[in-house]
Amino acid sequence: MSLKRRTLLGAGTAVALALAAPGLAQAELANVTIWVQSGPEAEALGEVAKAYTDSTGNPVTISPQGRAGWRQRYETALAAGSTEFDGVLHISRFVPALAAGGLIAPYDDYIAGAAEYDADDFPEIIQSEMKYDGTWYMMPTDITLETLVYRTDLIPEAPETWDDLRENALKFTQSHNPDSPTKYGFAYAGSPGNVMAAFLGIMGGHGGDFLDGESCVTTDSPEVTAAWKMFVDMKNEDKVTPPDINAWDYPELLVGLQNGTLAQAQFFTAGMPILNDCAQSPDVCENLALVAQPEGPMGSKTRVNPLGVMMNAQSPNKDALWAFLEFATGKEGALIYSEAGGQSPRSSVLANEEIAAGRPWVPEVLKASKAGMGTLRIAESREVAEAFDRYAQQAIAGQITPEESLIKAAEEMRAILGGC
Amino acid sequence: MARMSSIRSRSAARLAITYLTAVLLGAFLSLPLLWIVLTSFKPTAQLLTSPPTWIFSPTLEHFDAVFARPEFWRALVNTAIVTVSTTFVTLSVGTMAAYGMARDRAGGAPLLYTTLAIRALPPIVLGLPLFVVFTRTGLIDTLPGLTVAYTAFMLPNTIWLMLGFFQSVPKSLEEAALVDGCTRFGAFLRIALPLARPGLVVTGFYNAVGAWNHFFFGLTLSTADARTLPVYAAQLIGEYSIRWGEVSAIGAILVMPPIVLVILMQRHLAGGLTLGGVKG
Amino acid sequence: MPMEKTRPSGTGLFDRIDRNIGRVMIAPAIIVFLCVSLYPFLFNFWMATHNVSLLNIRAPEWAWTGTRNFLRILRDPSTQGALIRTAIFASATVTLQLTLGMLGALAFNRAFRGKAALMVLALVPMMVTPIVVGISWRMMLNYDWGLANYFLDLVGSGPLQWLSNPRMALISVILVQVWWGMSFAMLVILGGLAAIPRSLYEAAEVDGASDLRMFFHITLPMLRPVLLIVGTIKVIDALREFDLIYSLTGGGPGDATRVFALELYYTAYERGNFGMSAAQALLLMLLVLILTVPLIRLLTSKEPT
């Protein structure tokens, strides 16, 4: 071949390769983007992503997003058919609505095809939280519980029943006991959208629930009414909570625990590391412990709040996302994740002694994973929750009686669900 | 004599009232910012005590933490670029439109109502459709995209503001210039604009500060590359805790450029306007 | 009255453009509106007349519902409550902002020692980003460790439930909104004051007019366009205020501070009904137009001499 022809051939091949390269690159190295709220989960997932990329060469981008309007933002993106992200990490509460709307994609086929994934390593309640209508829609990365945090220097033994808790609260509220070192004996996040989470423990302890099975509304049942009355009375009758508790969100709770205002509080396990860190909470780091929800007449029920990654139904990189998630939530990745600051719900990880050391919530998590309370698993879950929240807020503010608020909430829930 | 002293005491009274009002307002309006700045220098352990801590040993730890992150600097650059471009575009487009509307009633009532109607839509409502449009045109997470969104958001206000200012400026000077052979556009540039200068300064300041501090579209239409400072600050609000020290530090930093702008603006807002041509 | 086109007529393109300069100058603005604001508005209208919720937003077709969403929101107690709250919020904040803004502008409209520094202080609220404003006030109004109750304690008064008592919460929200927005009112009015020729006042003083008379007979009339503009802007701002209230109270306690913009948000993202939310948005626009039509009429009728 003449020199000219060889040059042409070489140039032509180079051009062809250059044009084909993106396609080739895409086949192997599809960049997966996962949106995560900024915080410990984002950092831990970043570690796992690093390990994954190191071993497979596939790039993964963990994109931390702020809390402001978080859910609204990713919902808007999903609703608009955006492909800005392939996966999004959030709590399981929103899975039913998103799945029912076809905004997130199912994982069943992927799990079935992954021989070594061992989905049954996740406790039953976690599995049900990840599903809608029997299909997996979220891969679990974390488990957190709504537990009771209390001051061990003031309360040597964890309160066993709700009556115990109430007694402690009375003893450690300054308006009842001027010698109390803490101003209020009990607190929770009472701001709009948060009351339900704080209430679930006592409701379950009294044997109540919002729905029975998945169809009939039982919000105004005697059990729920008894629990709700006790809960609301702690603020309005006993006055053991801050009077402005309906404006408290988790940051206020954290500050209240850190600066010694509170003796007991409903708090999520994920926030414990900050409380136990003496650099951030010097006054109380040695004196705070957590325990699963106290018992009511029907035992102790702790609300389980797992987090996981949902798959964008419009994502063009579904296979690549699954490849990463198979690793990240598989046995190996879950361990890396937990070591980096997360808390995987895999039974194998929870049983791991190295992980458990220094994490006082692990025994509670094990307990709760056997007797925990999940979130509503119906497509209308959010509307139902919003209806309850609205009347709950009025009851807490003292505008209507607890009983009245439940009756009104139940009425609205029945209208939404169109049933009994 | 009596009249002279009454004028003098009048001046004294006016001065006193002026000072009183200015000081009271200044104090009420600036106290929260002073608190933010104070907080940004407090050691972490004393950030939110009950009762509030006034005496503490100041620390630069929060500022160090803020400056240490490259995302902060990126957000700073992004915000600066978007602010300058938005102010420039909005001010030019808006001022021209306002002039046309003020002098020629161009667009008439329909245009006025349209700007109002657009102004009336809360950004929340625009969130979803704008996201769709920007996704399709590839403007998501880009600085030009943000400029477009900010401009559309601030244009109605700019038009309304400059409309008011142009209407306060008498037409007589421009009409005289036309008789003398000036073009309409020339009258706009050489007479109307300088006369409306206080208005331009105010509107420009409002646009610049508005763009600098804007949150909603920055939040909805950017995901990583085009993130602005206010959105970055919001990121420090975690699920369970707010990094008060750093948020306060960023708040303090964010306030600096607008303060500089205000100082620069002072000169143009001196009381009373004298331009030789306006006879009493 | 449109300006006299007294320039001798030329026939070149440049001359033709210049004669119609008014229309040419509004063109860029119209382009911006058409490109960026028109589609969202039409999209919103489309959603308002169809059944759209989170459950069916990605379905290929939405069911037409015509005016059903509008009728629903008019009967909806949540929307009605939001309307009432918004009316209270808007009237209180606009009145206070205009009044205080006027006072401040009058004070700053003369040179005095320390003016520059005080002016910077007075403009501070405008310069702080809303997120930081919301969080800072939230902490300052906290019942237990907030600065507000600390000061109340110092003067011997009892602590107030700023953000958790339903009635008090609305007052607090109004307070923060006025704090945040009055600087702008003051600034714009100051700009308007600066454009009033000094000679008018000097002449009046020579004639022996009192300060009050000068205010009502010179200042106010000359400020009319500016005041109308600021008033309109503030009313519209009040009707669509979201960021500040959201970061302060989230609409709470309960729904005590859930003004219209927050109601829109709740309907769309908590109740999951985008169609209803879009209908509420259109209702808001309608209200704004109704409220500001008289203002526009006044503006386009006559100009001050």
Tab-separated table of C-alpha atoms in Angstrom, chain C:
chain	number	residue	atom	x	y	z
C	1	MET	CA	-50.630	61.375	26.500
C	2	PRO	CA	-47.992	59.869	24.281
C	3	MET	CA	-45.111	62.158	23.527
C	4	GLU	CA	-45.292	64.397	20.506
C	5	LYS	CA	-43.378	63.033	17.616
C	6	THR	CA	-42.043	66.411	16.657
C	7	ARG	CA	-38.956	65.255	14.914
C	8	PRO	CA	-39.013	66.060	11.181
C	9	SER	CA	-39.901	62.874	9.375
C	10	GLY	CA	-37.189	61.030	7.537
C	11	THR	CA	-37.755	57.908	5.501
C	12	GLY	CA	-34.699	55.840	6.308
C	13	LEU	CA	-34.977	52.665	8.373
C	14	PHE	CA	-33.292	54.298	11.315
C	15	ASP	CA	-35.822	57.108	11.235
C	16	ARG	CA	-38.710	54.705	11.094
C	17	ILE	CA	-37.397	52.793	14.054
C	18	ASP	CA	-36.857	55.989	15.953
C	19	ARG	CA	-40.403	57.183	15.341
C	20	ASN	CA	-41.744	53.967	16.785
C	21	ILE	CA	-39.100	53.781	19.416
C	22	GLY	CA	-41.637	53.012	22.093
C	23	ARG	CA	-42.648	49.770	20.473
C	24	VAL	CA	-39.084	48.831	19.665
C	25	MET	CA	-38.022	49.351	23.237
C	26	ILE	CA	-40.606	47.056	24.695
C	27	ALA	CA	-39.709	44.278	22.274
C	28	PRO	CA	-36.859	42.650	24.269
C	29	ALA	CA	-39.015	42.469	27.378
C	30	ILE	CA	-41.855	40.892	25.447
C	31	ILE	CA	-39.467	38.332	23.999
C	32	VAL	CA	-38.297	37.373	27.488
C	33	PHE	CA	-41.851	37.013	28.712
C	34	LEU	CA	-42.929	34.950	25.742
C	35	CYS	CA	-40.007	32.597	25.994
C	36	VAL	CA	-39.782	32.064	29.704
C	37	SER	CA	-43.082	32.972	31.298
C	38	LEU	CA	-45.621	31.999	28.682
C	39	TYR	CA	-45.027	28.272	28.712
C	40	PRO	CA	-45.236	27.912	32.498
C	41	PHE	CA	-48.428	29.915	32.488
C	42	LEU	CA	-50.003	27.760	29.798
C	43	PHE	CA	-48.739	24.614	31.521
C	44	ASN	CA	-50.319	25.807	34.726
C	45	PHE	CA	-53.598	26.499	32.978
C	46	TRP	CA	-53.510	23.046	31.436
C	47	MET	CA	-52.964	21.393	34.787
C	48	ALA	CA	-55.741	23.442	36.356
C	49	THR	CA	-58.271	22.122	33.870
C	50	HIS	CA	-57.249	18.510	34.119
C	51	ASN	CA	-57.010	15.891	36.781
C	52	VAL	CA	-53.341	15.836	37.663
C	53	SER	CA	-51.825	14.329	40.746
C	54	LEU	CA	-48.573	12.687	41.635
C	55	LEU	CA	-50.166	9.355	40.820
C	56	ASN	CA	-50.871	10.150	37.173
C	57	ILE	CA	-48.491	12.952	36.267
C	58	ARG	CA	-46.459	10.749	33.963
C	59	ALA	CA	-49.444	9.122	32.355
C	60	PRO	CA	-49.682	9.819	28.624
C	61	GLU	CA	-52.978	11.623	29.060
C	62	TRP	CA	-54.666	13.578	31.793
C	63	ALA	CA	-58.404	13.522	32.180
C	64	TRP	CA	-60.143	16.778	31.345
C	65	THR	CA	-62.037	18.206	34.274
C	66	GLY	CA	-62.825	21.700	33.076
C	67	THR	CA	-63.805	23.936	35.944
C	68	ARG	CA	-64.049	21.198	38.533
C	69	ASN	CA	-60.747	22.073	40.205
C	70	PHE	CA	-61.823	25.700	40.536
C	71	LEU	CA	-65.142	24.840	42.093
C	72	ARG	CA	-63.422	22.420	44.414
C	73	ILE	CA	-60.973	24.941	45.750
C	74	LEU	CA	-63.671	27.538	46.291
C	75	ARG	CA	-65.513	25.085	48.481
C	76	ASP	CA	-62.360	23.783	50.142
C	77	PRO	CA	-62.055	24.977	53.769
C	78	SER	CA	-58.292	24.802	53.551
C	79	THR	CA	-58.195	27.250	50.639
C	80	GLN	CA	-60.730	29.531	52.267
C	81	GLY	CA	-58.691	29.676	55.439
C	82	ALA	CA	-55.584	30.447	53.426
C	83	LEU	CA	-57.350	33.311	51.662
C	84	ILE	CA	-58.387	34.902	54.932
C	85	ARG	CA	-54.940	34.542	56.410
C	86	THR	CA	-53.356	35.992	53.299
C	87	ALA	CA	-55.710	38.979	53.396
C	88	ILE	CA	-54.714	39.724	56.976
C	89	PHE	CA	-51.058	39.189	56.223
C	90	ALA	CA	-51.081	41.368	53.104
C	91	SER	CA	-52.967	44.320	54.546
C	92	ALA	CA	-50.857	44.398	57.689
C	93	THR	CA	-47.482	44.059	55.992
C	94	VAL	CA	-48.152	46.516	53.168
C	95	THR	CA	-49.494	49.203	55.474
C	96	LEU	CA	-46.616	48.845	57.906
C	97	GLN	CA	-43.967	48.696	55.218
C	98	LEU	CA	-45.235	51.784	53.439
C	99	THR	CA	-45.619	53.769	56.620
C	100	LEU	CA	-42.291	52.841	58.132
C	101	GLY	CA	-40.633	53.107	54.733
C	102	MET	CA	-41.934	56.622	54.324
C	103	LEU	CA	-40.760	57.619	57.782
C	104	GLY	CA	-37.333	56.218	57.109
C	105	ALA	CA	-37.069	57.800	53.674
C	106	LEU	CA	-38.012	61.200	55.054
C	107	ALA	CA	-35.387	60.860	57.728
C	108	PHE	CA	-32.665	59.823	55.319
C	109	ASN	CA	-33.517	62.428	52.722
C	110	ARG	CA	-31.141	64.951	54.174
C	111	ALA	CA	-27.479	64.998	54.957
C	112	PHE	CA	-26.470	64.506	58.540
C	113	ARG	CA	-23.493	63.144	60.323
C	114	GLY	CA	-23.445	59.381	60.486
C	115	LYS	CA	-26.020	59.135	57.736
C	116	ALA	CA	-23.985	56.746	55.616
C	117	ALA	CA	-23.466	54.327	58.469
C	118	LEU	CA	-27.053	54.459	59.637
C	119	MET	CA	-28.286	54.007	56.114
C	120	VAL	CA	-26.234	50.865	55.700
C	121	LEU	CA	-27.696	49.537	58.917
C	122	ALA	CA	-31.219	50.364	57.821
C	123	LEU	CA	-30.783	48.552	54.548
C	124	VAL	CA	-29.362	45.447	56.152
C	125	PRO	CA	-32.444	43.225	55.993
C	126	MET	CA	-32.600	43.506	52.224
C	127	MET	CA	-29.063	42.279	51.994
C	128	VAL	CA	-29.326	39.080	53.963
C	129	THR	CA	-30.278	35.999	52.063
C	130	PRO	CA	-33.793	34.732	52.896
C	131	ILE	CA	-32.651	31.346	54.126
C	132	VAL	CA	-30.394	32.922	56.703
C	133	VAL	CA	-33.154	35.377	57.627
C	134	GLY	CA	-35.635	32.585	58.229
C	135	ILE	CA	-33.318	30.425	60.306
C	136	SER	CA	-31.946	33.322	62.342
C	137	TRP	CA	-35.367	34.657	63.233
C	138	ARG	CA	-36.531	31.161	64.024
C	139	MET	CA	-33.767	30.894	66.580
C	140	MET	CA	-34.308	34.407	67.865
C	141	LEU	CA	-37.982	33.757	68.430
C	142	ASN	CA	-37.429	30.432	70.120
C	143	TYR	CA	-39.282	30.285	73.409
C	144	ASP	CA	-36.423	29.024	75.537
C	145	TRP	CA	-33.158	30.290	74.162
C	146	GLY	CA	-34.293	33.000	71.793
C	147	LEU	CA	-33.053	36.559	71.895
C	148	ALA	CA	-36.566	38.008	71.764
C	149	ASN	CA	-37.722	36.420	74.983
C	150	TYR	CA	-34.372	37.235	76.553
C	151	PHE	CA	-35.020	40.922	75.969
C	152	LEU	CA	-38.579	40.624	77.165
C	153	ASP	CA	-37.228	39.047	80.304
C	154	LEU	CA	-34.803	41.938	80.739
C	155	VAL	CA	-37.604	44.468	80.643
C	156	GLY	CA	-39.600	42.379	83.051
C	157	SER	CA	-42.248	41.080	80.690
C	158	GLY	CA	-43.126	37.403	80.407
C	159	PRO	CA	-41.916	35.271	77.502
C	160	LEU	CA	-44.088	35.048	74.411
C	161	GLN	CA	-44.850	32.009	72.330
C	162	TRP	CA	-43.754	33.723	69.167
C	163	LEU	CA	-43.978	30.837	66.786
C	164	SER	CA	-46.136	28.279	68.496
C	165	ASN	CA	-49.249	30.158	69.509
C	166	PRO	CA	-51.445	30.246	66.421
C	167	ARG	CA	-52.435	33.889	66.722
C	168	MET	CA	-48.998	35.026	67.815
C	169	ALA	CA	-47.385	33.114	64.969
C	170	LEU	CA	-49.210	35.168	62.357
C	171	ILE	CA	-48.105	38.347	64.118
C	172	SER	CA	-44.510	37.101	64.221
C	173	VAL	CA	-44.593	36.284	60.547
C	174	ILE	CA	-45.922	39.757	59.774
C	175	LEU	CA	-43.205	41.239	61.949
C	176	VAL	CA	-40.411	39.407	60.179
C	177	GLN	CA	-41.849	40.192	56.769
C	178	VAL	CA	-42.035	43.901	57.604
C	179	TRP	CA	-38.522	43.758	59.006
C	180	TRP	CA	-37.342	42.184	55.813
C	181	GLY	CA	-39.270	44.259	53.300
C	182	MET	CA	-39.387	47.793	54.643
C	183	SER	CA	-35.862	48.578	53.556
C	184	PHE	CA	-36.880	48.201	49.955
C	185	ALA	CA	-39.890	50.468	50.420
C	186	MET	CA	-37.680	53.003	52.117
C	187	LEU	CA	-35.118	52.827	49.359
C	188	VAL	CA	-37.589	53.305	46.533
C	189	ILE	CA	-39.385	56.146	48.285
C	190	LEU	CA	-36.009	57.721	48.942
C	191	GLY	CA	-35.273	57.522	45.236
C	192	GLY	CA	-38.562	59.213	44.574
C	193	LEU	CA	-37.866	61.908	47.142
C	194	ALA	CA	-34.495	62.577	45.587
C	195	ALA	CA	-36.177	63.427	42.304
C	196	ILE	CA	-38.326	66.172	43.799
C	197	PRO	CA	-36.747	69.526	43.044
C	198	ARG	CA	-35.505	71.288	46.119
C	199	SER	CA	-36.755	74.580	44.760
C	200	LEU	CA	-40.358	73.603	45.463
C	201	TYR	CA	-39.668	73.292	49.154
C	202	GLU	CA	-37.617	76.432	49.296
C	203	ALA	CA	-40.403	78.409	47.709
C	204	ALA	CA	-42.971	76.975	50.110
C	205	GLU	CA	-40.840	77.735	53.137
C	206	VAL	CA	-40.435	81.319	52.064
C	207	ASP	CA	-44.214	81.452	51.952
C	208	GLY	CA	-44.336	80.229	55.543
C	209	ALA	CA	-45.674	76.728	55.024
C	210	SER	CA	-45.345	74.264	57.918
C	211	ASP	CA	-43.585	70.920	57.572
C	212	LEU	CA	-46.845	69.068	57.674
C	213	ARG	CA	-48.379	71.213	54.962
C	214	MET	CA	-45.355	70.769	52.764
C	215	PHE	CA	-45.559	67.042	53.241
C	216	PHE	CA	-49.181	66.796	52.232
C	217	HIS	CA	-49.089	69.372	49.456
C	218	ILE	CA	-45.717	68.807	47.872
C	219	THR	CA	-44.176	65.521	48.926
C	220	LEU	CA	-47.137	63.190	48.723
C	221	PRO	CA	-48.439	64.360	45.364
C	222	MET	CA	-44.992	64.231	43.788
C	223	LEU	CA	-44.477	60.778	45.247
C	224	ARG	CA	-47.730	59.411	44.011
C	225	PRO	CA	-46.438	57.315	41.128
C	226	VAL	CA	-43.644	55.922	43.243
C	227	LEU	CA	-45.954	55.123	46.145
C	228	LEU	CA	-48.411	53.413	43.871
C	229	ILE	CA	-45.654	51.341	42.373
C	230	VAL	CA	-44.189	50.318	45.693
C	231	GLY	CA	-47.637	49.629	47.058
C	232	THR	CA	-48.488	47.399	44.131
C	233	ILE	CA	-45.206	45.540	44.329
C	234	LYS	CA	-45.609	45.026	48.052
C	235	VAL	CA	-49.169	43.777	47.739
C	236	ILE	CA	-48.148	41.258	45.133
C	237	ASP	CA	-45.128	40.254	47.187
C	238	ALA	CA	-47.322	39.727	50.223
C	239	LEU	CA	-49.739	37.594	48.264
C	240	ARG	CA	-46.989	35.318	47.044
C	241	GLU	CA	-44.623	35.259	49.995
C	242	PHE	CA	-43.237	31.779	50.533
C	243	ASP	CA	-39.529	31.438	51.401
C	244	LEU	CA	-39.562	33.453	54.572
C	245	ILE	CA	-42.684	31.954	56.098
C	246	TYR	CA	-41.681	28.458	55.115
C	247	SER	CA	-38.346	28.652	56.880
C	248	LEU	CA	-39.886	30.395	59.889
C	249	THR	CA	-42.906	28.265	60.642
C	250	GLY	CA	-43.476	25.882	57.772
C	251	GLY	CA	-47.059	27.106	57.740
C	252	GLY	CA	-47.598	26.159	61.356
C	253	PRO	CA	-48.547	25.799	64.030
C	254	GLY	CA	-51.190	23.701	62.356
C	255	ASP	CA	-52.171	25.955	59.515
C	256	ALA	CA	-52.032	29.251	61.373
C	257	THR	CA	-49.500	30.821	59.042
C	258	ARG	CA	-50.327	28.890	55.922
C	259	VAL	CA	-50.761	31.796	53.551
C	260	PHE	CA	-51.734	31.288	49.974
C	261	ALA	CA	-48.347	30.483	48.498
C	262	LEU	CA	-47.781	27.873	51.182
C	263	GLU	CA	-51.254	26.510	50.580
C	264	LEU	CA	-50.265	26.047	46.936
C	265	TYR	CA	-47.210	24.137	48.022
C	266	TYR	CA	-49.160	21.933	50.398
C	267	THR	CA	-51.825	21.129	47.871
C	268	ALA	CA	-49.209	20.124	45.312
C	269	TYR	CA	-46.611	18.378	47.423
C	270	GLU	CA	-48.400	17.200	50.547
C	271	ARG	CA	-51.856	16.428	49.241
C	272	GLY	CA	-50.275	15.483	45.930
C	273	ASN	CA	-52.889	17.254	43.806
C	274	PHE	CA	-51.161	19.319	41.128
C	275	GLY	CA	-54.386	20.156	39.333
C	276	MET	CA	-55.918	21.769	42.380
C	277	SER	CA	-52.696	23.587	43.107
C	278	ALA	CA	-52.635	24.987	39.589
C	279	ALA	CA	-56.239	26.158	40.022
C	280	GLN	CA	-55.250	27.895	43.242
C	281	ALA	CA	-52.419	29.623	41.391
C	282	LEU	CA	-54.855	30.946	38.807
C	283	LEU	CA	-57.128	32.141	41.586
C	284	LEU	CA	-54.192	34.001	43.066
C	285	MET	CA	-53.463	35.668	39.752
C	286	LEU	CA	-57.073	36.682	39.451
C	287	LEU	CA	-57.023	38.216	42.916
C	288	VAL	CA	-53.864	40.119	42.142
C	289	LEU	CA	-55.339	41.521	38.980
C	290	ILE	CA	-58.551	42.537	40.738
C	291	LEU	CA	-56.682	44.237	43.524
C	292	THR	CA	-54.279	46.106	41.322
C	293	VAL	CA	-56.554	47.167	38.465
C	294	PRO	CA	-57.598	50.333	40.319
C	295	LEU	CA	-53.944	51.088	40.900
C	296	ILE	CA	-53.101	50.648	37.242
C	297	ARG	CA	-56.012	52.860	36.237
C	298	LEU	CA	-54.735	55.584	38.487
C	299	LEU	CA	-51.246	55.251	37.062
C	300	THR	CA	-52.217	55.388	33.437
C	301	SER	CA	-54.722	58.220	33.855
C	302	LYS	CA	-52.727	61.311	34.577
C	303	GLU	CA	-49.218	62.232	35.517
C	304	PRO	CA	-48.141	64.722	38.149
C	305	THR	CA	-47.033	68.118	36.866
